[in-house]
Each structure stands twice: as C-alpha cells, then as structure tokens.
Short mmCIF file of C-alpha atoms in Angstrom, two decimals:
data_model
loop_
_atom_site.label_atom_id
_atom_site.label_comp_id
_atom_site.label_asym_id
_atom_site.label_seq_id
_atom_site.Cartn_x
_atom_site.Cartn_y
_atom_site.Cartn_z
CA UNK A 201 13.49 -32.09 -1.22
CA UNK A 202 12.38 -35.35 0.29
CA UNK A 203 12.32 -34.01 3.84
CA UNK A 204 8.81 -32.65 3.31
CA UNK A 205 6.28 -35.39 4.01
CA UNK A 206 2.92 -35.68 2.32
CA UNK A 207 1.12 -34.31 5.38
CA UNK A 208 3.49 -31.34 5.48
CA UNK A 209 2.86 -30.62 1.79
CA UNK A 210 -0.89 -30.73 2.41
CA UNK A 211 -0.48 -28.30 5.32
CA UNK A 212 1.56 -25.99 3.08
CA UNK A 213 -1.18 -26.04 0.44
CA UNK A 214 -3.83 -25.16 3.01
CA UNK A 215 -1.68 -22.32 4.35
CA UNK A 216 -0.99 -20.94 0.87
CA UNK A 217 -4.65 -20.89 -0.07
CA UNK A 218 -5.81 -19.36 3.21
CA UNK A 219 -3.21 -16.58 3.03
CA UNK A 220 -3.99 -15.99 -0.65
CA UNK A 221 -7.70 -15.61 0.07
CA UNK A 222 -7.01 -13.05 2.80
CA UNK A 223 -4.72 -11.10 0.47
CA UNK A 224 -7.28 -11.14 -2.33
CA UNK A 225 -9.88 -9.61 -0.02
CA UNK A 226 -7.41 -6.91 0.99
CA UNK A 227 -6.61 -6.13 -2.65
CA UNK A 228 -10.30 -5.92 -3.54
CA UNK A 229 -10.86 -3.50 -0.65
CA UNK A 230 -7.95 -1.32 -1.78
CA UNK A 231 -9.07 -1.22 -5.41
CA UNK A 232 -12.75 -0.64 -4.58
CA UNK A 233 -12.22 2.15 -2.04
CA UNK A 234 -9.59 3.94 -4.11
CA UNK A 235 -11.82 3.83 -7.19
CA UNK A 236 -15.09 4.83 -5.53
CA UNK A 237 -14.13 7.28 -2.77
CA UNK A 238 -12.20 10.51 -3.25
CA UNK A 239 -10.95 10.56 0.35
CA UNK A 240 -8.81 7.47 -0.28
CA UNK A 241 -7.14 9.20 -3.22
CA UNK A 242 -5.93 12.13 -1.10
CA UNK A 243 -2.54 10.57 -0.31
CA UNK A 244 -0.13 10.24 -3.28
CA UNK A 245 1.33 6.99 -1.96
CA UNK A 246 -2.10 5.34 -2.13
CA UNK A 247 -1.98 5.64 -5.92
CA UNK A 248 1.11 3.41 -6.03
CA UNK A 249 -0.53 0.94 -3.65
CA UNK A 250 -3.56 0.93 -5.96
CA UNK A 251 -1.38 0.02 -8.96
CA UNK A 252 0.54 -2.59 -6.95
CA UNK A 253 -2.72 -4.23 -5.84
CA UNK A 254 -3.43 -5.48 -9.36
CA UNK A 255 -0.11 -7.31 -9.35
CA UNK A 256 -0.81 -8.67 -5.87
CA UNK A 257 -4.16 -10.01 -7.08
CA UNK A 258 -2.59 -11.74 -10.07
CA UNK A 259 0.09 -13.22 -7.84
CA UNK A 260 -2.56 -14.48 -5.41
CA UNK A 261 -4.46 -16.16 -8.23
CA UNK A 262 -1.30 -18.18 -8.80
CA UNK A 263 -0.74 -18.99 -5.13
CA UNK A 264 -4.39 -20.00 -4.74
CA UNK A 265 -3.66 -22.81 -7.21
CA UNK A 266 -0.98 -23.98 -4.77
CA UNK A 267 0.30 -27.49 -5.67
CA UNK A 268 -2.73 -28.46 -7.75
CA UNK A 269 -0.84 -28.71 -11.07
CA UNK A 270 2.44 -30.26 -9.94
CA UNK A 271 1.28 -33.66 -11.20
CA UNK A 272 1.17 -32.36 -14.78
CA UNK A 273 4.05 -29.94 -15.37
CA UNK A 274 3.27 -29.60 -19.08
CA UNK A 275 -0.31 -28.49 -18.47
CA UNK A 276 -1.61 -25.00 -19.16
CA UNK A 277 -2.45 -24.56 -15.46
CA UNK A 278 1.11 -25.24 -14.30
CA UNK A 279 2.70 -23.01 -16.94
CA UNK A 280 0.20 -20.21 -16.28
CA UNK A 281 0.74 -20.38 -12.52
CA UNK A 282 4.51 -20.27 -12.97
CA UNK A 283 4.28 -17.23 -15.26
CA UNK A 284 2.10 -15.38 -12.74
CA UNK A 285 4.61 -16.06 -9.95
CA UNK A 286 7.61 -15.01 -12.05
CA UNK A 287 5.88 -11.89 -13.33
CA UNK A 288 3.97 -10.36 -10.45
CA UNK A 289 5.85 -11.39 -7.30
CA UNK A 290 8.89 -9.46 -8.50
CA UNK A 291 6.74 -6.47 -9.50
CA UNK A 292 5.86 -5.76 -5.87
CA UNK A 293 9.49 -4.96 -5.08
CA UNK A 294 9.47 -2.55 -8.01
CA UNK A 295 6.62 -0.56 -6.48
CA UNK A 296 8.49 -0.31 -3.17
CA UNK A 297 11.46 1.11 -5.09
CA UNK A 298 9.10 3.57 -6.83
CA UNK A 299 7.94 4.79 -3.41
CA UNK A 300 11.55 5.33 -2.35
CA UNK A 301 12.26 7.29 -5.55
CA UNK A 302 9.22 9.47 -4.81
CA UNK A 303 10.58 10.11 -1.30
CA UNK A 304 13.87 11.25 -2.83
CA UNK A 305 12.09 13.51 -5.34
CA UNK A 306 9.84 14.97 -2.64
CA UNK A 307 12.64 15.65 -0.17
CA UNK A 308 15.37 16.96 -2.48
CA UNK A 309 13.52 18.22 -5.56
CA UNK A 310 10.29 19.47 -3.92
CA UNK A 311 8.04 17.40 -6.20
CA UNK A 312 4.35 18.08 -5.66
CA UNK A 313 1.47 15.68 -6.27
CA UNK A 314 1.07 16.65 -9.93
CA UNK A 315 4.74 15.98 -10.75
CA UNK A 316 4.67 12.70 -8.82
CA UNK A 317 1.66 11.62 -10.89
CA UNK A 318 3.71 12.11 -14.06
CA UNK A 319 6.31 9.69 -12.72
CA UNK A 320 3.68 6.95 -12.80
CA UNK A 321 4.02 6.90 -16.59
CA UNK A 322 7.51 5.52 -15.96
CA UNK A 323 6.69 3.31 -12.99
CA UNK A 324 3.83 1.39 -14.61
CA UNK A 325 5.75 0.03 -17.64
CA UNK A 326 8.89 -0.49 -15.54
CA UNK A 327 7.23 -2.44 -12.71
CA UNK A 328 5.00 -4.60 -14.89
CA UNK A 329 6.73 -4.51 -18.27
CA UNK A 330 10.28 -5.53 -17.32
CA UNK A 331 9.32 -8.66 -15.27
CA UNK A 332 6.95 -9.70 -18.06
CA UNK A 333 9.85 -10.26 -20.49
CA UNK A 334 11.46 -13.28 -18.75
CA UNK A 335 8.10 -14.52 -17.44
CA UNK A 336 6.69 -14.78 -20.96
CA UNK A 337 9.94 -15.96 -22.58
CA UNK A 338 10.26 -18.95 -20.24
CA UNK A 339 7.04 -20.39 -21.67
CA UNK A 340 8.91 -21.24 -24.88
CA UNK A 341 12.38 -22.15 -23.59
CA UNK A 342 13.44 -25.78 -23.25
CA UNK A 343 16.73 -27.43 -22.36
CA UNK A 344 17.22 -31.10 -23.14
CA UNK A 345 13.48 -31.33 -23.72
CA UNK A 346 12.63 -29.88 -20.28
CA UNK A 347 10.64 -26.72 -19.80
CA UNK A 348 11.95 -23.91 -17.63
CA UNK A 349 8.73 -23.87 -15.61
CA UNK A 350 8.28 -26.97 -13.48
CA UNK A 351 8.15 -28.28 -9.91
CA UNK A 352 9.22 -25.70 -7.31
CA UNK A 353 7.74 -27.63 -4.33
CA UNK A 354 5.44 -24.81 -3.15
CA UNK A 355 3.89 -24.33 -6.61
CA UNK A 356 4.81 -24.36 -10.28
CA UNK A 357 7.68 -21.99 -11.00
CA UNK A 358 11.22 -22.12 -12.43
CA UNK A 359 12.38 -25.71 -11.98
CA UNK A 360 15.36 -26.63 -9.81
CA UNK A 361 17.39 -27.55 -12.92
CA UNK A 362 17.38 -23.85 -13.84
CA UNK A 363 18.67 -22.50 -10.54
CA UNK A 364 20.79 -19.90 -12.33
CA UNK A 365 17.70 -18.37 -13.92
CA UNK A 366 16.03 -18.15 -10.52
CA UNK A 367 18.92 -16.05 -9.24
CA UNK A 368 19.47 -14.00 -12.40
CA UNK A 369 15.88 -13.05 -13.19
CA UNK A 370 14.10 -13.23 -9.84
CA UNK A 371 16.01 -13.12 -6.56
CA UNK A 372 18.90 -11.09 -7.95
CA UNK A 373 16.76 -8.21 -9.31
CA UNK A 374 14.53 -8.24 -6.24
CA UNK A 375 17.43 -7.87 -3.84
CA UNK A 376 19.04 -5.28 -6.11
CA UNK A 377 15.85 -3.19 -5.84
CA UNK A 378 15.73 -3.73 -2.07
CA UNK A 379 19.35 -2.56 -1.71
CA UNK A 380 18.75 0.50 -3.90
CA UNK A 381 15.67 1.31 -1.83
CA UNK A 382 17.64 0.91 1.39
CA UNK A 383 20.43 3.13 0.00
CA UNK A 384 17.93 5.88 -0.82
CA UNK A 385 16.57 5.83 2.72
CA UNK A 386 20.06 5.85 4.21
CA UNK A 387 21.07 8.78 1.98
CA UNK A 388 17.97 10.77 2.89
CA UNK A 389 17.77 9.72 6.57
CA UNK A 390 19.33 12.88 7.96
CA UNK A 391 17.10 15.14 5.87
CA UNK A 392 14.04 13.03 6.66
CA UNK A 393 14.50 13.31 10.43
CA UNK A 394 15.25 17.01 10.05
CA UNK A 395 11.93 17.40 8.22
CA UNK A 396 10.20 15.42 10.96
CA UNK A 397 11.57 17.81 13.61
CA UNK A 398 10.54 20.84 11.55
CA UNK A 399 7.02 19.46 11.14
CA UNK A 400 6.79 18.98 14.90
CA UNK A 401 8.10 22.50 15.60
CA UNK A 402 5.83 24.15 13.04
CA UNK A 403 2.85 22.22 14.38
CA UNK A 404 3.66 23.39 17.91
CA UNK A 405 3.94 26.99 16.70
CA UNK A 406 0.51 26.82 15.09
CA UNK A 407 -1.00 25.36 18.25
CA UNK A 408 0.56 28.13 20.35
CA UNK A 409 -0.60 30.80 17.92
CA UNK A 410 -4.16 29.51 17.95
CA UNK A 411 -4.23 29.37 21.76
CA UNK A 412 -2.79 32.89 22.06
CA UNK A 413 -5.24 34.36 19.59
CA UNK A 414 -8.11 32.71 21.46
CA UNK A 415 -7.10 33.99 24.91
CA UNK A 416 -6.00 37.58 24.24
CA UNK A 417 -8.73 40.26 24.34
CA UNK A 418 -9.50 42.23 21.20
CA UNK A 419 -8.74 45.97 21.22
CA UNK A 420 -10.18 48.15 18.46
CA UNK A 421 -7.87 50.99 17.44
CA UNK A 422 -8.85 53.47 14.73
CA UNK A 423 -6.20 55.52 13.00
CA UNK A 424 -5.35 56.72 9.54
CA UNK A 425 -2.83 54.53 7.75
CA UNK A 426 -1.43 54.36 4.28
CA UNK A 427 -2.27 51.14 2.47
CA UNK A 428 0.61 48.68 2.21
CA UNK A 429 1.10 45.00 1.73
CA UNK A 430 0.81 42.98 4.90
CA UNK A 431 4.20 41.48 5.70
CA UNK A 432 2.74 39.44 8.54
CA UNK A 433 0.12 37.80 6.38
CA UNK A 434 2.71 36.96 3.71
CA UNK A 435 5.00 35.48 6.33
CA UNK A 436 2.15 33.42 7.77
CA UNK A 437 1.19 32.18 4.32
CA UNK A 438 4.77 31.13 3.51
CA UNK A 439 5.08 29.36 6.85
CA UNK A 440 1.84 27.52 6.20
CA UNK A 441 3.02 26.48 2.74
CA UNK A 442 6.30 25.27 4.24
CA UNK A 443 4.44 23.32 6.92
CA UNK A 444 2.12 21.68 4.37
CA UNK A 445 5.01 20.64 2.12
CA UNK A 446 7.13 19.28 4.96
CA UNK A 447 4.16 17.50 6.50
CA UNK A 448 3.32 15.88 3.16
CA UNK A 449 6.95 14.83 2.69
CA UNK A 450 7.11 13.30 6.18
CA UNK A 451 3.76 11.53 5.75
CA UNK A 452 4.85 10.04 2.43
CA UNK A 453 8.22 8.98 3.85
CA UNK A 454 6.63 7.35 6.90
CA UNK A 455 4.30 5.33 4.70
CA UNK A 456 7.08 4.31 2.29
CA UNK A 457 9.25 3.13 5.20
CA UNK A 458 6.41 0.92 6.42
CA UNK A 459 6.15 -0.70 2.99
CA UNK A 460 9.91 -1.21 2.93
CA UNK A 461 9.70 -3.00 6.28
CA UNK A 462 6.98 -5.25 4.88
CA UNK A 463 9.04 -6.22 1.83
CA UNK A 464 11.88 -7.26 4.13
CA UNK A 465 9.45 -9.42 6.11
CA UNK A 466 8.36 -11.00 2.82
CA UNK A 467 11.66 -11.64 1.09
CA UNK A 468 14.05 -12.53 3.90
CA UNK A 469 12.33 -15.89 4.63
CA UNK A 470 11.85 -16.61 0.90
CA UNK A 471 15.50 -15.87 0.17
CA UNK A 472 16.62 -17.88 3.19
CA UNK A 473 14.70 -20.84 1.79
CA UNK A 474 16.53 -20.48 -1.53
CA UNK A 475 19.96 -20.11 0.11
CA UNK A 476 19.36 -23.16 2.32
CA UNK A 477 18.37 -25.20 -0.72
CA UNK A 478 21.53 -24.18 -2.59
CA UNK A 479 23.77 -24.89 0.39
CA UNK A 480 22.26 -28.34 1.10
CA UNK A 481 22.16 -29.81 -2.38
CA UNK A 482 18.50 -29.11 -3.08
CA UNK A 483 17.15 -30.19 0.32
CA UNK A 484 14.62 -27.98 2.10
CA UNK A 485 14.38 -26.77 5.66
CA UNK A 486 10.87 -27.55 6.87
CA UNK A 487 10.47 -24.41 9.07
CA UNK A 488 11.85 -22.11 6.36
CA UNK A 489 9.64 -23.72 3.71
CA UNK A 490 6.59 -23.12 5.89
CA UNK A 491 7.65 -19.50 6.45
CA UNK A 492 8.00 -18.95 2.69
CA UNK A 493 4.58 -20.49 2.05
CA UNK A 494 3.17 -18.13 4.68
CA UNK A 495 4.75 -14.76 3.76
CA UNK A 496 4.80 -14.86 -0.06
CA UNK A 497 1.01 -15.09 -0.58
CA UNK A 498 0.49 -12.33 1.99
CA UNK A 499 2.02 -9.50 -0.06
CA UNK A 500 -1.39 -8.02 -0.80
CA UNK A 501 -2.48 -8.39 2.83
CA UNK A 502 0.53 -6.46 4.20
CA UNK A 503 -0.04 -3.71 1.63
CA UNK A 504 -3.70 -3.56 2.64
CA UNK A 505 -2.83 -3.24 6.35
CA UNK A 506 -0.61 -0.21 5.70
CA UNK A 507 -3.15 1.24 3.26
CA UNK A 508 -5.82 1.11 5.97
CA UNK A 509 -3.43 2.48 8.60
CA UNK A 510 -2.47 5.47 6.46
CA UNK A 511 -6.10 6.06 5.39
CA UNK A 512 -7.64 5.47 8.81
CA UNK A 513 -9.62 8.72 8.81
CA UNK A 514 -11.15 7.86 5.43
CA UNK A 515 -11.90 4.32 6.67
CA UNK A 516 -13.72 5.65 9.74
CA UNK A 517 -15.76 8.01 7.58
CA UNK A 518 -16.66 5.13 5.28
CA UNK A 519 -17.74 2.94 8.19
CA UNK A 520 -19.89 5.74 9.61
CA UNK A 521 -21.56 6.25 6.23
CA UNK A 522 -22.27 2.52 5.89
CA UNK A 523 -23.61 2.34 9.43
CA UNK A 524 -25.86 5.35 8.86
CA UNK A 525 -27.17 3.91 5.60
CA UNK A 526 -28.11 0.48 6.93
CA UNK A 527 -29.16 1.36 10.46
CA UNK A 528 -32.95 1.68 10.93
CA UNK A 529 -34.24 5.24 11.14
CA UNK A 530 -36.06 5.88 14.40
CA UNK A 531 -39.16 8.02 14.16
CA UNK A 532 -39.14 10.64 16.90
CA UNK A 533 -42.66 11.89 17.77
CA UNK A 534 -43.05 15.61 17.33
CA UNK A 535 -44.00 17.27 20.63
CA UNK A 536 -47.46 18.87 20.59
CA UNK A 537 -47.85 21.96 22.71
CA UNK A 538 -51.32 22.66 24.05
CA UNK A 539 -52.42 26.25 23.56
CA UNK A 540 -55.25 27.53 25.78
CA UNK A 541 -58.29 28.65 23.85
CA UNK A 542 -58.98 32.37 23.62
CA UNK A 543 -62.38 33.41 22.30
CA UNK A 544 -61.31 37.00 21.78
CA UNK A 545 -58.47 35.85 19.47
CA UNK A 546 -59.55 35.69 15.83
CA UNK A 547 -59.46 32.26 14.22
CA UNK A 548 -56.34 32.05 12.12
CA UNK A 549 -57.53 28.92 10.35
CA UNK A 550 -55.76 25.64 9.71
CA UNK A 551 -52.16 25.45 8.68
CA UNK A 552 -50.90 28.39 10.73
CA UNK A 553 -48.05 28.19 13.27
#
C-alpha cells in the first residue's frame, strides 16, 4: 500500500477524526433526546436507531484513534481499536436488517408497536452478540507468531495477512445482511406502494369529509326512533383504524428505506476499497481510500440525519421550548384606566375591581 504518501495518511487521519467527532455529537443527540423526551419515542423505528447509536458511538471511539497506534501493533490501544471496529461497524448493518424485518412484520402480519417491541429482545443479542464472538476471539489468535489484529492502513483492524477472515467475518456477513434487506424490500414493494396509495386516498377522504361537514348547514329533526347501534359510526371507526395502521406502516417503511440507502452509501465505497486491494496485490486506490475514510466514521451522523428528519415535529417543539426557556421575559406594563370620581358613589375601599 505504498501509493499513500505520508501527507495523504495525515490527511486521512484528520478526516477520520473530524467525521468521527461529528458522528459522536449526532449519537449523543439521539440518545439524549430519546431518553429525555417522550415525543421522540413516538415512532417505533426510533427505538432501533436509539439502540444502534450505542454501537455507532463505540465505533466512533475507535475511528477517533485513527492511525495513532499503528506504530505499536501489540499495544492495548491497537488491539482495542481493532476489536471496536470488528464488533460495532458490522452491528450497524444488523440494525438495518432488523428495520426491514419490522417492515415485513408490519405489512404482512399486522404487528403493532407492542409486538414490535418484543422483537427487540431478539434484535439486541443478535446485532451486538454475534459480531462480538469473532471480535473478541481475534484478540487471542496468532498465526506464525502474528496477531490477527494489525495494520489496516486506515486504523488497526484485521491485518492484510488474514484477508480471508476479513471476508468471512466482516464483509461477507455485512453484504449478506444487505442482500437480505434488499430482498425483503423487493418482495414487499408492491404491497408497500399499495399501502402508500391507500394512505393517500384515505387521507383525501378525511379531508373531504371534514370540509363537507364544515360547509353544510345543520338541520334539527325530532322524531321517535328505536335505539340501535350506529352502523355509520362503526364504519367510520374501522376506517380510522385502517388509516392509522396503514399510515404507521408507510411511515415506518419510508424511514427504513432511508436507512437502507444510507448503508449502501457507507458500504459500497468501503467494499470497493477492499476489492481494489485484492485485485491489485494489496495496493490501494487513493480516491477510494479517502472515500472509505470519509464514509465509515459517518455511520452515526447519517443515522442522526434521518432520525432528525423523521422526528422533525418533535425537534421543532424542543427548539421552541429551549428558546422560550432561555429568552428574556419582557415585562409588559399593565394598562391603568382612569375612573372619574363620583362623590355619590360609596367608597368600596382598597383592593376592589
């Protein structure tokens, strides 16, 4: 990988640390707002983003170290950084797959929020537990006296001598999860767009109904009737329930598709860097290496952008509350109305209005 000059490596380190710092701030915002404000917990998908943010933070701690420990591959810092990268970078793809599974369960099995919450008991150990196994095991594996974790140019990670392990326990599983996620969206695409059309039609019906009820005059008619169950009210209630379910399903799907787009933006350059290295006998492409150093530390930032986009109403409410709390309160003088004196009027005394 001698094509990268010292100045280029320094530039890569600066880029990695800057992107990592931005991502860390985004993760802290996500965790703080989700924990402290109920409005940010209204969307089920935000719960998965909340869980994924802890992995993004751990990954960013590793990328903040950048190339600082490449001079001492046996050090605790290098081995710890490599374990963080192996463990938590792959976990982010697992959470994107979990979102796709939730879309499938919502669309085809009518899962509500409570049932989706139960699925988190599976997602948490799967997304963080499975990647932990190879990440922790590699700390103790040696071949010909060499550790698995070593120089990976951008930071400490699985060394180039263990290229097979990179594919088998990192890039392979990540792309398998991406393909499964893509397959779920392809399989549900027709139903998803059908739901989107139904949401639009139901929304239009409600708008028309509200306008009609506002414009028509009210006529009071009195007559004797036998009590019976209101079919119209039941029909309206069922239509409302159908609208709420379909709207929730479409909202969740829209958000999950955005996260899927982000994971493609993240892993296509990183995988291209790996493929180029394999095809050119370990040499690196300078533009692709810079792209990898840019997109990989930004996982938490991209997740934060979509989190804010999907929770924009809650964000605006939060900003208004903060502005109201810290803005100075202006004292408005109370107007005093002069009342002409009347001697014939008895004195009502002080304190009367």
